[in-house]
């Protein structure tokens, strides 16, 4: 059985209409929700599932997302494979960082009376 990943909560600022149009079909095929505001040059993405958990596949997706940003643009998206990570984007650059999410967030919970 292949291991898969999901991508959620993506927000990108600094995406021109022309650059969005170049990648729109790819994005709509990958994500359940794609919203682009051409006036604000903002792109929101969520709901990509069943992405093969291989370096080649993940790198390919991240490279395409990094290319859609204009100079000075910024983006980020949550990646969930075996662990949770956030990928940060600049034009033609990206950086993946691990995020600690406890197995049970109610361990060590504080009760208010």
C-alpha positions as a Python dict, from the first residue, in 0.01 Angstrom:
ca = {
    (1, 'X'): (0, 0, 0),
    (2, 'X'): (136, 340, -98),
    (3, 'X'): (174, 614, 158),
    (4, 'X'): (-9, 934, 71),
    (5, 'X'): (-15, 1297, 182),
    (6, 'X'): (-264, 1581, 189),
    (7, 'X'): (-226, 1957, 142),
    (8, 'X'): (-450, 2205, 324),
    (9, 'X'): (-487, 2567, 428),
    (10, 'X'): (-280, 2718, 149),
    (11, 'X'): (-264, 3098, 126),
    (12, 'X'): (-64, 3283, -136),
    (13, 'X'): (-31, 3660, -179),
    (14, 'X'): (125, 3803, -493),
    (15, 'X'): (-17, 3582, -767),
    (16, 'X'): (-85, 3764, -1093),
    (17, 'X'): (-385, 3673, -1305),
    (18, 'X'): (-158, 3554, -1586),
    (19, 'X'): (44, 3328, -1358),
    (20, 'X'): (-275, 3189, -1201),
    (21, 'X'): (-418, 3108, -1544),
    (22, 'X'): (-102, 2910, -1630),
    (23, 'X'): (-147, 2681, -1328),
    (24, 'X'): (-526, 2692, -1280),
    (25, 'X'): (-605, 2357, -1446),
    (26, 'X'): (-335, 2182, -1243),
    (27, 'X'): (-462, 2338, -917),
    (28, 'X'): (-828, 2255, -984),
    (29, 'X'): (-729, 1895, -1061),
    (30, 'X'): (-537, 1862, -735),
    (31, 'X'): (-737, 2067, -479),
    (32, 'X'): (-1105, 2047, -380),
    (33, 'X'): (-1113, 2422, -312),
    (34, 'X'): (-934, 2680, -528),
    (35, 'X'): (-1022, 3048, -485),
    (36, 'X'): (-841, 3324, -670),
    (37, 'X'): (-905, 3697, -617),
    (38, 'X'): (-747, 3882, -912),
    (39, 'X'): (-796, 4225, -754),
    (40, 'X'): (-601, 4132, -441),
    (41, 'X'): (-376, 3881, -623),
    (42, 'X'): (-458, 3625, -353),
    (43, 'X'): (-490, 3250, -393),
    (44, 'X'): (-642, 3009, -141),
    (45, 'X'): (-615, 2630, -170),
    (46, 'X'): (-726, 2332, 36),
    (47, 'X'): (-833, 1972, 7),
    (48, 'X'): (-559, 1798, -192),
    (49, 'X'): (-558, 1431, -96),
    (50, 'X'): (-396, 1109, -207),
    (51, 'X'): (-72, 1277, -315),
    (52, 'X'): (189, 1006, -341),
    (53, 'X'): (434, 1038, -53),
    (54, 'X'): (750, 1041, -262),
    (55, 'X'): (1009, 1318, -279),
    (56, 'X'): (958, 1351, -656),
    (57, 'X'): (582, 1406, -627),
    (58, 'X'): (598, 1650, -334),
    (59, 'X'): (886, 1846, -490),
    (60, 'X'): (698, 1869, -819),
    (61, 'X'): (390, 2021, -651),
    (62, 'X'): (596, 2262, -440),
    (63, 'X'): (802, 2374, -739),
    (64, 'X'): (487, 2461, -932),
    (65, 'X'): (346, 2655, -638),
    (66, 'X'): (672, 2850, -596),
    (67, 'X'): (668, 2951, -964),
    (68, 'X'): (321, 3109, -941),
    (69, 'X'): (435, 3386, -702),
    (70, 'X'): (554, 3720, -831),
    (71, 'X'): (863, 3892, -688),
    (72, 'X'): (783, 3985, -327),
    (73, 'X'): (495, 3735, -309),
    (74, 'X'): (457, 3496, -18),
    (75, 'X'): (273, 3173, 45),
    (76, 'X'): (233, 2884, 284),
    (77, 'X'): (52, 2552, 291),
    (78, 'X'): (11, 2269, 544),
    (79, 'X'): (137, 1926, 441),
    (80, 'X'): (22, 1613, 626),
    (81, 'X'): (210, 1293, 553),
    (82, 'X'): (343, 1084, 840),
    (83, 'X'): (408, 1412, 1022),
    (84, 'X'): (267, 1763, 989),
    (85, 'X'): (476, 2022, 809),
    (86, 'X'): (428, 2372, 673),
    (87, 'X'): (584, 2474, 346),
    (88, 'X'): (668, 2844, 306),
    (89, 'X'): (703, 2993, -41),
    (90, 'X'): (871, 3286, -214),
    (91, 'X'): (911, 3328, -588),
    (92, 'X'): (1099, 3021, -713),
    (93, 'X'): (1183, 2914, -355),
    (94, 'X'): (1027, 2701, -86),
    (95, 'X'): (1117, 2573, 258),
    (96, 'X'): (953, 2285, 443),
    (97, 'X'): (938, 2301, 823),
    (98, 'X'): (812, 2044, 1070),
    (99, 'X'): (524, 2136, 1302),
    (100, 'X'): (476, 1961, 1635),
    (101, 'X'): (118, 1848, 1682),
    (102, 'X'): (72, 1628, 1989),
    (103, 'X'): (-105, 1293, 1945),
    (104, 'X'): (-368, 1404, 2198),
    (105, 'X'): (-398, 1778, 2255),
    (106, 'X'): (-599, 1714, 2572),
    (107, 'X'): (-299, 1573, 2756),
    (108, 'X'): (-197, 1834, 3015),
    (109, 'X'): (-520, 2029, 2962),
    (110, 'X'): (-601, 2314, 3196),
    (111, 'X'): (-947, 2312, 3350),
    (112, 'X'): (-1118, 2642, 3431),
    (113, 'X'): (-1362, 2654, 3722),
}
